[in-house]
Short mmCIF file of C-alpha atoms in Angstrom, two decimals:
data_model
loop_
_atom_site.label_atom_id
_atom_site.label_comp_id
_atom_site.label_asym_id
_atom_site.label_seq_id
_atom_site.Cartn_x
_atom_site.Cartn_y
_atom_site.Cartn_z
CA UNK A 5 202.08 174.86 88.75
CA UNK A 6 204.41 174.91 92.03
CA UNK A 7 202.00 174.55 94.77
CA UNK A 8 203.13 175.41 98.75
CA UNK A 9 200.61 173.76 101.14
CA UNK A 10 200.38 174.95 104.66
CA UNK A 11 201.35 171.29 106.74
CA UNK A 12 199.14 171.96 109.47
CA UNK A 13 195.92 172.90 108.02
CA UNK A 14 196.54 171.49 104.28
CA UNK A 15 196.01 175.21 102.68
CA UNK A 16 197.30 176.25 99.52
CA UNK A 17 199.29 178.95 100.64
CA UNK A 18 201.11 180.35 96.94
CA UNK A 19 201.43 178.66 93.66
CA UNK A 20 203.88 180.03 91.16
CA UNK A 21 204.09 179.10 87.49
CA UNK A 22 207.04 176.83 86.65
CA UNK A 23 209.32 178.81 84.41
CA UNK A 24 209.73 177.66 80.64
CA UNK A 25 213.23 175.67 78.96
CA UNK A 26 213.33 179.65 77.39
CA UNK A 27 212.70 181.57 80.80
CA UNK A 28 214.94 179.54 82.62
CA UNK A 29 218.25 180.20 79.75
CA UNK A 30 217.07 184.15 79.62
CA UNK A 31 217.35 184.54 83.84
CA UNK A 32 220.77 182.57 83.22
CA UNK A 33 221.67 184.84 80.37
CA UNK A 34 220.77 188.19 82.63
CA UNK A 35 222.70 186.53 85.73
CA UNK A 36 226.35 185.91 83.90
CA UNK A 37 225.47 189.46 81.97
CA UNK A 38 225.09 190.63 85.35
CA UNK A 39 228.03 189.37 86.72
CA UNK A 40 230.59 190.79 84.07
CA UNK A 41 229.99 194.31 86.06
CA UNK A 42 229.10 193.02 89.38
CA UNK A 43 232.95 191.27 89.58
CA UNK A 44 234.40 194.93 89.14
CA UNK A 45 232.95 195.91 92.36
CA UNK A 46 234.75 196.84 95.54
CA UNK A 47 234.48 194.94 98.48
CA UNK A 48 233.52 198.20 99.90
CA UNK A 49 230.49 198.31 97.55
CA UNK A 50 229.52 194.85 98.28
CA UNK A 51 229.73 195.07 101.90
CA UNK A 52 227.43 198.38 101.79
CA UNK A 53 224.88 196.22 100.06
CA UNK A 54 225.22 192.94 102.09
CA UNK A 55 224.85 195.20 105.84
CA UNK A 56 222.04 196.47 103.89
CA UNK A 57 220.34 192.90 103.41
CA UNK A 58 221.14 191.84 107.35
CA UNK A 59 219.51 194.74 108.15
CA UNK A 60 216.48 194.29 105.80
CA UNK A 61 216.22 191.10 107.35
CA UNK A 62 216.08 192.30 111.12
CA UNK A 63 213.35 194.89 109.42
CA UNK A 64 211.06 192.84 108.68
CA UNK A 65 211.70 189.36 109.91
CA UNK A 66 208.45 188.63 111.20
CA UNK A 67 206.64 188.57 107.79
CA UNK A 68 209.93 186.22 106.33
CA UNK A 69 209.43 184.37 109.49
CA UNK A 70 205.66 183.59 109.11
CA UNK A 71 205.89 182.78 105.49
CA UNK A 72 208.05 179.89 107.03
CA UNK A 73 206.30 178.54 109.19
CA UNK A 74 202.70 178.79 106.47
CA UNK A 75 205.15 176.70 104.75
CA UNK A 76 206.82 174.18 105.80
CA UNK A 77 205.23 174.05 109.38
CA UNK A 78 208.80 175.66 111.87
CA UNK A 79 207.40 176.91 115.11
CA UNK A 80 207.24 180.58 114.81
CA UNK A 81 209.60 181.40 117.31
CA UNK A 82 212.61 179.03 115.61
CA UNK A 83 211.48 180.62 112.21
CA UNK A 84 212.52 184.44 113.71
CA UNK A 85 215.65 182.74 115.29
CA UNK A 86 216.36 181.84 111.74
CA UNK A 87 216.17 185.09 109.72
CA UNK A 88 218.29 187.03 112.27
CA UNK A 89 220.63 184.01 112.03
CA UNK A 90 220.54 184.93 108.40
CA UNK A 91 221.28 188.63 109.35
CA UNK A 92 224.57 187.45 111.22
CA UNK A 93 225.81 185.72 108.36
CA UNK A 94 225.66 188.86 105.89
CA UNK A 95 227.19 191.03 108.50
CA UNK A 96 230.08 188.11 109.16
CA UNK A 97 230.94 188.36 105.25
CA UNK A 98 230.48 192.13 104.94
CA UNK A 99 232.99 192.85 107.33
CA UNK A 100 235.18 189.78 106.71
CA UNK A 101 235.37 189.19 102.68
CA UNK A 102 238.03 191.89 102.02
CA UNK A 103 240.14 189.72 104.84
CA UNK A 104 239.25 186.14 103.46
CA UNK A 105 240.51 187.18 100.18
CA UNK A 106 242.94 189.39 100.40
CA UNK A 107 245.72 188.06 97.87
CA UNK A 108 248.41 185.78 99.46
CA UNK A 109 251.74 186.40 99.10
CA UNK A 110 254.18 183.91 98.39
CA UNK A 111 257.87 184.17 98.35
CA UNK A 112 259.62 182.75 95.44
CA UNK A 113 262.47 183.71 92.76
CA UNK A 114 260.12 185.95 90.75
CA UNK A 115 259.92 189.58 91.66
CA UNK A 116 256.55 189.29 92.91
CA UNK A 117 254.46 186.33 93.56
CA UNK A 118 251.16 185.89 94.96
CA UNK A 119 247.92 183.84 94.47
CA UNK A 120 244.66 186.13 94.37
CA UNK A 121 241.01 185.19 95.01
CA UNK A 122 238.72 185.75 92.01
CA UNK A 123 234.84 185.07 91.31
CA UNK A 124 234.05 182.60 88.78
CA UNK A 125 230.85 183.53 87.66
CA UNK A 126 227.52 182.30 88.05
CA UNK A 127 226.64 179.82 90.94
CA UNK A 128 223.81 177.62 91.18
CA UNK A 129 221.98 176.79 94.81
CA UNK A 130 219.90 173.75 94.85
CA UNK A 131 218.53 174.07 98.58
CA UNK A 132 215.98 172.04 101.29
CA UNK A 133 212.83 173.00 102.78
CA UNK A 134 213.72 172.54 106.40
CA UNK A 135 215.65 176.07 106.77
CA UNK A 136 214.47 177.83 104.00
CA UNK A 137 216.54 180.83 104.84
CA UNK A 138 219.52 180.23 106.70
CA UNK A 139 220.69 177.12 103.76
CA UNK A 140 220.38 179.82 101.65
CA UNK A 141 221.85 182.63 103.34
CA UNK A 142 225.17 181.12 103.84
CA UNK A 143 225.74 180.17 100.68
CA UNK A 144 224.74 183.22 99.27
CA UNK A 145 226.52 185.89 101.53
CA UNK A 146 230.22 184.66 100.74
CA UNK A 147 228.86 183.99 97.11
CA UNK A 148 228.26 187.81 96.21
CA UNK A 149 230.65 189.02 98.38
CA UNK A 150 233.17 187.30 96.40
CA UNK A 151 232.02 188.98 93.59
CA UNK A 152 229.94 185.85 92.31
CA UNK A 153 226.14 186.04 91.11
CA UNK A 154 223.69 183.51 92.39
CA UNK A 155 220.39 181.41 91.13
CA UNK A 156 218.50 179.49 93.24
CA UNK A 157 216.11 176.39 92.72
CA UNK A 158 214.87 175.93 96.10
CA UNK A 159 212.32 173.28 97.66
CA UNK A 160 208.60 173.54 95.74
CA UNK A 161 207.01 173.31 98.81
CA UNK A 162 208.64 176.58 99.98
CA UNK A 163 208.65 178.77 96.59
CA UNK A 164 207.05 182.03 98.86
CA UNK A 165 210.33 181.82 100.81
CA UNK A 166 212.24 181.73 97.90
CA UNK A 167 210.56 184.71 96.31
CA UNK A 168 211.25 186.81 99.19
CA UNK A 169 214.66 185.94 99.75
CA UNK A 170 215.43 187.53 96.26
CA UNK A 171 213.24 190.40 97.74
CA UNK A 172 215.75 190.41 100.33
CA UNK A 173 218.37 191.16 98.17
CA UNK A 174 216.20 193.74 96.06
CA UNK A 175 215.27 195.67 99.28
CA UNK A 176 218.79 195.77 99.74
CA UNK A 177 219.64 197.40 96.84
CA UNK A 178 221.59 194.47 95.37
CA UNK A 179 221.42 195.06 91.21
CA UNK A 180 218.94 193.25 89.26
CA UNK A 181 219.78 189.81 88.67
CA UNK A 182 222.77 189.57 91.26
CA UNK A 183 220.38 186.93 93.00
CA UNK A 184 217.78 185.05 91.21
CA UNK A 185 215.09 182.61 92.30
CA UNK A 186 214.20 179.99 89.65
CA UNK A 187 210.85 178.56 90.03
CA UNK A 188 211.63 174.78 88.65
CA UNK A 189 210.98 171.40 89.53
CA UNK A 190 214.23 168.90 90.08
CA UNK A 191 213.79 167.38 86.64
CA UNK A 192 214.83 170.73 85.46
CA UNK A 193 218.11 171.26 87.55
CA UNK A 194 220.45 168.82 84.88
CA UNK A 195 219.97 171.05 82.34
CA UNK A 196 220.92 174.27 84.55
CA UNK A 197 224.18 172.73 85.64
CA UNK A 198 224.82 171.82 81.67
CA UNK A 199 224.18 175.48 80.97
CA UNK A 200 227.77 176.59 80.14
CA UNK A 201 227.06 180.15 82.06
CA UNK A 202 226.72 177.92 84.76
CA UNK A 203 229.88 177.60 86.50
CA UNK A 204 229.45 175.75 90.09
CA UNK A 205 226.84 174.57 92.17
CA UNK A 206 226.31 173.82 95.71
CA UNK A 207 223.63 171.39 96.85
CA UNK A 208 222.49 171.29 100.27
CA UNK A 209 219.70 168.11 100.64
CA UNK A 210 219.40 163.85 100.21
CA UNK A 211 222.07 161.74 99.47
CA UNK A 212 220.42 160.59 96.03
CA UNK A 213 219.84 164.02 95.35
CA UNK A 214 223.63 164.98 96.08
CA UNK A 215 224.72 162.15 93.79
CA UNK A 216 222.33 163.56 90.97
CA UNK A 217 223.88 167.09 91.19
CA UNK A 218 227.59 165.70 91.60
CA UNK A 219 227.46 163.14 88.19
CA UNK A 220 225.72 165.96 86.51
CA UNK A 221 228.31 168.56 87.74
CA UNK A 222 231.01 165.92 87.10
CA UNK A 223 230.65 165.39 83.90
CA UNK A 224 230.72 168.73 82.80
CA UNK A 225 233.90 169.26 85.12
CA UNK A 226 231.84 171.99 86.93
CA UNK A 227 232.55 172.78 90.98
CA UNK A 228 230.30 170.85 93.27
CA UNK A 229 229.96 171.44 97.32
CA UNK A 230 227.23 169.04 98.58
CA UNK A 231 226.13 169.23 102.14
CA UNK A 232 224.19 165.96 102.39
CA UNK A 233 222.58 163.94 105.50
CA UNK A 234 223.45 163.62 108.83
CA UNK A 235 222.75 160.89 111.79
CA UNK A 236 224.44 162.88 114.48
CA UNK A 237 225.80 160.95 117.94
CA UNK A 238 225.45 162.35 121.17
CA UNK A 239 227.64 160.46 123.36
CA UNK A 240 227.10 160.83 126.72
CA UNK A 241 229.68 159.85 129.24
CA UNK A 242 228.85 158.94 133.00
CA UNK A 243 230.61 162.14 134.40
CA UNK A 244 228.88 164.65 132.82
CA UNK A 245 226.86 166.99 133.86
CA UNK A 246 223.43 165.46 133.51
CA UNK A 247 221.02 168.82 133.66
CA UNK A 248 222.84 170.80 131.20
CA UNK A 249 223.18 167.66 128.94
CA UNK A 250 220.27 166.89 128.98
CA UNK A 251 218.78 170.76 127.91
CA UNK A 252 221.36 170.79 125.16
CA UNK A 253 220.49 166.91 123.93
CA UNK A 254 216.65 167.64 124.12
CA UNK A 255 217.41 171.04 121.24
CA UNK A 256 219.99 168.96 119.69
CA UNK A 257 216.93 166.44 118.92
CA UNK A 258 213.56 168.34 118.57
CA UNK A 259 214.70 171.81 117.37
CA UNK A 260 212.56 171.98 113.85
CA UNK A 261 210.81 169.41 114.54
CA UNK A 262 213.79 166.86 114.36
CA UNK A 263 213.97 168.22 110.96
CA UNK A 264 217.72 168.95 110.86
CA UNK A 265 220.79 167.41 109.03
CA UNK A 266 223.19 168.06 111.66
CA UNK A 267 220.03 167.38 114.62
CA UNK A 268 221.77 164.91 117.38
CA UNK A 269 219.85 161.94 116.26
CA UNK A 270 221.34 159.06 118.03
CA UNK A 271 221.39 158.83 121.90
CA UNK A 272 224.48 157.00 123.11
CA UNK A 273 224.44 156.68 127.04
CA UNK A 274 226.96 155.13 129.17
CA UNK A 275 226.06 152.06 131.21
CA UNK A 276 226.65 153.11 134.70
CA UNK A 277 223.99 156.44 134.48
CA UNK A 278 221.37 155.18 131.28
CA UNK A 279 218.58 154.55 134.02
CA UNK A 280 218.72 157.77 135.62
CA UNK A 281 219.60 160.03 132.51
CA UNK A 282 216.65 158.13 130.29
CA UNK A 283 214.62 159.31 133.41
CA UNK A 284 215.15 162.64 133.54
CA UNK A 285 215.64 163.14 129.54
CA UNK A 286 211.80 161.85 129.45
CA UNK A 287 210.87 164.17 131.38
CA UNK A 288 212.38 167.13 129.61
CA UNK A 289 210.62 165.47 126.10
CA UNK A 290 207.76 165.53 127.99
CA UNK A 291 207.77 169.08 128.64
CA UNK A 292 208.43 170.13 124.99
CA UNK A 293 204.86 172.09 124.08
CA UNK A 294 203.02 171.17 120.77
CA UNK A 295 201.02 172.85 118.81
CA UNK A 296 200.00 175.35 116.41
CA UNK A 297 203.30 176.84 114.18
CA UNK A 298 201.80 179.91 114.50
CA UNK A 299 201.84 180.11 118.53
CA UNK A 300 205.37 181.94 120.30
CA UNK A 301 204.85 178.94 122.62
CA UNK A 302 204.73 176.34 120.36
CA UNK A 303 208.30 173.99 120.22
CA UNK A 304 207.18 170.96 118.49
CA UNK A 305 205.21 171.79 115.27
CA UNK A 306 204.35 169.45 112.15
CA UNK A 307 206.88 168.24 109.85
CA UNK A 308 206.95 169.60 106.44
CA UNK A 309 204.96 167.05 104.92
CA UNK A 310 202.70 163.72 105.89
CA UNK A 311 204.60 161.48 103.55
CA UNK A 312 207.68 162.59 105.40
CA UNK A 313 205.86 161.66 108.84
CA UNK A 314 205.02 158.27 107.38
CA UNK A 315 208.33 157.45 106.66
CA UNK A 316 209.37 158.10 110.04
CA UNK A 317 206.81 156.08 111.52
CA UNK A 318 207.44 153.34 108.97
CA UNK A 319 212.08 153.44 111.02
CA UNK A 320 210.10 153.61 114.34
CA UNK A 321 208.02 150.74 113.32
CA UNK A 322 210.73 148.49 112.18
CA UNK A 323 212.78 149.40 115.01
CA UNK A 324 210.05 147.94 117.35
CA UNK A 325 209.49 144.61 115.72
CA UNK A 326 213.13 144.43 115.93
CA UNK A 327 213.22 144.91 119.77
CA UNK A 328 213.37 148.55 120.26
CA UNK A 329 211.16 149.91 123.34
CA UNK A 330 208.90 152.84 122.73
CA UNK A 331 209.56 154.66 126.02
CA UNK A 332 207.82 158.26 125.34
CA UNK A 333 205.46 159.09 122.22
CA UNK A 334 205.22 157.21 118.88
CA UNK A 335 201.81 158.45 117.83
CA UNK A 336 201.31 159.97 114.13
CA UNK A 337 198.03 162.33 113.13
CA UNK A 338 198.66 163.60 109.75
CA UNK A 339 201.89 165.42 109.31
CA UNK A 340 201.97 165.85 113.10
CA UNK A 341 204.23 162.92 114.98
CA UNK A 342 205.00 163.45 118.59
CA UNK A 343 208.32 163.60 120.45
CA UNK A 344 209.07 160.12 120.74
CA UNK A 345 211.97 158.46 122.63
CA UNK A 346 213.27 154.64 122.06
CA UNK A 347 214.96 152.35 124.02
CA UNK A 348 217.32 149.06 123.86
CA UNK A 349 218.15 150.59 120.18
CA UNK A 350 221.10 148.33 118.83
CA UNK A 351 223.58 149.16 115.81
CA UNK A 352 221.43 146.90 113.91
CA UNK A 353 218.14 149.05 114.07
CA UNK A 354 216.73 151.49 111.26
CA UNK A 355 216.82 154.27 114.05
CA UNK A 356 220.39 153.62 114.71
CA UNK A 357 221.49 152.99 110.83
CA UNK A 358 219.38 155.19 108.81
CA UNK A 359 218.72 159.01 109.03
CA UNK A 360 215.60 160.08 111.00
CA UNK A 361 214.50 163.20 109.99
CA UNK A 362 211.51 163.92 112.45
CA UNK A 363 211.01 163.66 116.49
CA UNK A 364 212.27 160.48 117.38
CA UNK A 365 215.27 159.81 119.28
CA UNK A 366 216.99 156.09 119.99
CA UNK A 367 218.97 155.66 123.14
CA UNK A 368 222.16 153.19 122.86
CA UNK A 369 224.06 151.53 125.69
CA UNK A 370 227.62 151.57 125.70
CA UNK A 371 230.52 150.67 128.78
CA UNK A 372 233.83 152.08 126.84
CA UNK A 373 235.35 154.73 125.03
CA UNK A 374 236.33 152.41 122.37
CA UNK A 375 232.75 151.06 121.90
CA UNK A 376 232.06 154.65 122.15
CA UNK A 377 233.73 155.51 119.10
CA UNK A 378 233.21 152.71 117.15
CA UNK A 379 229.48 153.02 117.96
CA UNK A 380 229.74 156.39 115.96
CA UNK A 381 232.15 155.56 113.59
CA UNK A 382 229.40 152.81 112.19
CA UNK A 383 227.66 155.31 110.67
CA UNK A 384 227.51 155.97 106.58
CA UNK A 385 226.99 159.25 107.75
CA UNK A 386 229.48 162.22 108.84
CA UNK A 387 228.67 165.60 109.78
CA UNK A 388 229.31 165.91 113.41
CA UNK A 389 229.50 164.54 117.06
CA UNK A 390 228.65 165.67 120.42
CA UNK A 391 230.80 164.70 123.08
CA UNK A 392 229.21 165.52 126.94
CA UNK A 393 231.56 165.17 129.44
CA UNK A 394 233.52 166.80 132.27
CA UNK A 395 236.86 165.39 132.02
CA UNK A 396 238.60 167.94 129.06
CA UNK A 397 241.54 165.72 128.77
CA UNK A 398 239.15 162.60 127.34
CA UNK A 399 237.20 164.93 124.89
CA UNK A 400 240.94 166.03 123.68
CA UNK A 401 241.82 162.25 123.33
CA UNK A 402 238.93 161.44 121.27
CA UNK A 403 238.61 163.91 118.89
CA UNK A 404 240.92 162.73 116.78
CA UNK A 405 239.12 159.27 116.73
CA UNK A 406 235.88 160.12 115.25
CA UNK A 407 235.33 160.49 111.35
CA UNK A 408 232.94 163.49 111.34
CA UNK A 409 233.34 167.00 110.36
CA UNK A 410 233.13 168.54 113.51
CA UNK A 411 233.03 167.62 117.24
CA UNK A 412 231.52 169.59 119.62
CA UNK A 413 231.90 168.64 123.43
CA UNK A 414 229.51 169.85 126.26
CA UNK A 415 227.23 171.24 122.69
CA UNK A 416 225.22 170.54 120.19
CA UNK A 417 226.24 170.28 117.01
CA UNK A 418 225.97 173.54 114.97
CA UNK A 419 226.32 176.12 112.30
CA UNK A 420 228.20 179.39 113.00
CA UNK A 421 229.36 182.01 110.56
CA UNK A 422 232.82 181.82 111.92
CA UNK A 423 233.49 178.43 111.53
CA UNK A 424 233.84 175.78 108.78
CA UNK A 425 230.98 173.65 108.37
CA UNK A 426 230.41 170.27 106.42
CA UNK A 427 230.66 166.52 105.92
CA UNK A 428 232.47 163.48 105.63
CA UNK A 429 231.57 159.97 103.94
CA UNK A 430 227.95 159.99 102.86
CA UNK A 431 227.24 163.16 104.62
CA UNK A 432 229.49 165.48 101.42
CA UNK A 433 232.14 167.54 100.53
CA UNK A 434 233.76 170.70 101.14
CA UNK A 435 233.42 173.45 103.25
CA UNK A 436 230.43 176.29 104.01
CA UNK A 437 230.99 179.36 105.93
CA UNK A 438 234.00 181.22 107.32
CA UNK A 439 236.83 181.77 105.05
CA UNK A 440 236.74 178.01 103.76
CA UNK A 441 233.14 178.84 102.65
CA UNK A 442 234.05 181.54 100.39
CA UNK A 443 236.96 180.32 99.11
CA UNK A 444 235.13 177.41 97.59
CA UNK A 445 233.49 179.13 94.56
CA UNK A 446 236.61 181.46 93.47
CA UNK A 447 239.72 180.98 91.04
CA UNK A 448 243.02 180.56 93.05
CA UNK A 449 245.12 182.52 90.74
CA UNK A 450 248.91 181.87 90.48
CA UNK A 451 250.11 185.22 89.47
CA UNK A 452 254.31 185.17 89.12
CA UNK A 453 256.24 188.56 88.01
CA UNK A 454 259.59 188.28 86.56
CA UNK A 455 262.16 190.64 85.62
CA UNK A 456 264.52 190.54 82.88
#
């Protein structure tokens, strides 16, 4: 049995049965049978449907929303952010699709020659707890609107979430078996990417759970996208400007509960202004209101789960014997751990090396641009910068200089239908969203005409 337990009051909130070796091949079997007639669709069909899911999502977000935050403990507020996030993303792909894969013409010799876009088949999701929608929702949106079918183990501590995202698609008036939820625990997922109906999968979670899916997927020569961890910079240069920073740094950190991939996680603060910017960034911390999930006024809720919370005191812990400065917070009750802010963090320290996933922040001194970037170049991880600063021409200069995915300057580091989004080094490969998103999981087809 799959058990969900509400982090903040420790209730049993849904249990589902754990689907049988034989379940799991017959919902495979009904997805690729599904899929033989679902790839003859129009994009005008599919579009229909997926406007019909954004707006089924808008409907009723509140009860999607609250099943959340039962869950896995998001502030209620964040939670409806989320599923109308989740709506933008099916409306992006319903009216972009035809565009993004639109055969390309090529000119050659031949009489006609042009490489067209095709769906491959069935495409497993093996997705996190910490945005139980919105992971979801962007891999699935491009996914059937490319003509592909999906299945989806997701987190066991959110299986309610998972059930109603396939209710998303039902309400829709998707066809059966276009989107499936699997009910399964990890040990299970080897022998669903082995399944030969199984042609891709996309993993959005832990490093060791990345590698997993990727040796599994490898040896079976099967498409992988992983979208791993993240220890995001947020460098902060002395001419910025220090109130807007510091409300974008403060969301960057706490949003979810610091329980992001792509959350700004390491403070980097130039010399000349860390007194007075560590001042005021306290401050804002300190204003941040916890509390009950369930409350519109809550920001900081608990984190998923209490183990989780103990291995974030257990970085904060050896970042203090190790000369760190708790400046704001470091108390744990439970699954609940409060904002928490750290200073005279070095390179050295688990907050600076590792990946904090939780309400703690380190700040890091640096004098130069070149200590700058090699200060967030250290990291084993690669999903994105934030560069705060007024002078445009620097942020231009830089860019190029740091490893990472994406760079965002004067921003936090974020998701958007429109844009590519994923990792470098340790943090994954390939691409979600925009038209690199749903490219990934189709055939590039050469097709070359001749004429005698």
């Amino acid at each position: 049995m799959i058990k969900s337990v509400n982090p903040y009051n420790q209730k049993v909130e849904f249990e589902t049965q754990e689907l049988t070796i034989e379940e799991t091949e017959s919902a495979i079997d009904q997805a690729h049978n599904r899929f033989l007639s679902w790839r003859t669709t129009s994009f005008a069909e599919r579009s229909k449907l997926m406007k019909a899911a954004g707006e089924e999502l808008r409907k009723n977000k509140e009860e999607y929303a609250c099943t959340m935050t039962l869950e896995m403990g998001k502030p209620i507020s964040q939670a409806i952010a989320e599923i109308e996030k989740c709506a933008w993303v099916c409306d992006y792909y319903a009216d972009q699709a035809a565009h993004h894969l639109a055969p390309k013409m090529i000119e050659t010799d031949a009489e006609e020659s042009y490489v067209s876009y095709e769906p491959i088949g069935v495409v497993l999701a093996v997705m996190p707890w910490n945005y139980p929608f919105w992971q979801v929702f962007r891999f699935a949106a491009p996914a059937l609107m490319a003509g592909n079918v999906g299945i989806l183990k997701h987190a066991s501590n959110v299986m309610r979430s998972a059930d109603n995202i396939q209710k998303v698609f039902e309400r829709a008036g998707f066809p059966e078996n276009c989107f499936t939820h699997l009910p399964l625990s990890s040990s299970k997922i080897e022998d669903v990417i082995k399944n030969p109906k199984v042609k891709a999968v996309t993993l959005t979670g832990s490093t060791p759970a990345g590698k997993a899916v990727a040796a599994t997927a490898g040896s079976e020569i099967k498409k992988s996208v992983l979208e791993l961890g993240g220890s995001n910079a947020l460098v902060v240069f002395e001419d910025c400007n220090v109130e807007k920073t510091i409300e974008k740094a403060v969301t960057a950190r706490y949003q979810n509960t610091g329980q992001s991939c792509i959350a700004g996680k390491r403070l980097l603060v130039h010399k000349n202004i860390v007194d007075s910017f560590t001042s005021k960034f306290l401050e804002a911390v300190k204003e941040l209101k916890s509390g009950d999930p369930l409350q519109e006024d809550t920001y900081i809720g608990v984190m998923a789960r209490e183990d989780l919370a103990e291995e974030l005191e257990e970085q904060l812990n050896k970042t203090v014997d190790a000369g760190g400065k708790i400046l704001l917070g470091g108390n744990r009750n439970k699954a609940y751990f409060e904002p928490t802010v750290v200073g005279n963090v070095t390179s050295e320290m688990p907050l600076f090396k590792e990946e904090t996933f939780g309400p703690v922040i380190g700040i890091t001194i640096f004098e130069t641009e070149d200590e700058a970037v090699d200060l967030v170049n250290q990291s084993i991880f690669g999903l994105g910068v934030s560069l705060f600063t007024e002078d445009h021409d620097r942020a231009k200069r830089l860019v190029p200089r740091f490893d990472d995915g994406a760079v965002f300057v004067n921003d936090l580091v974020k998701s958007d239908p429109r844009l590519p989004f994923g990792g470098t080094k340790i943090s994954g490969y390939g691409r979600e969203l925009s038209i690199d998103g749903i490219q990934e999981f189709v055939n590039k087809k050469t097709v070359y005409f001749n004429k005698f």
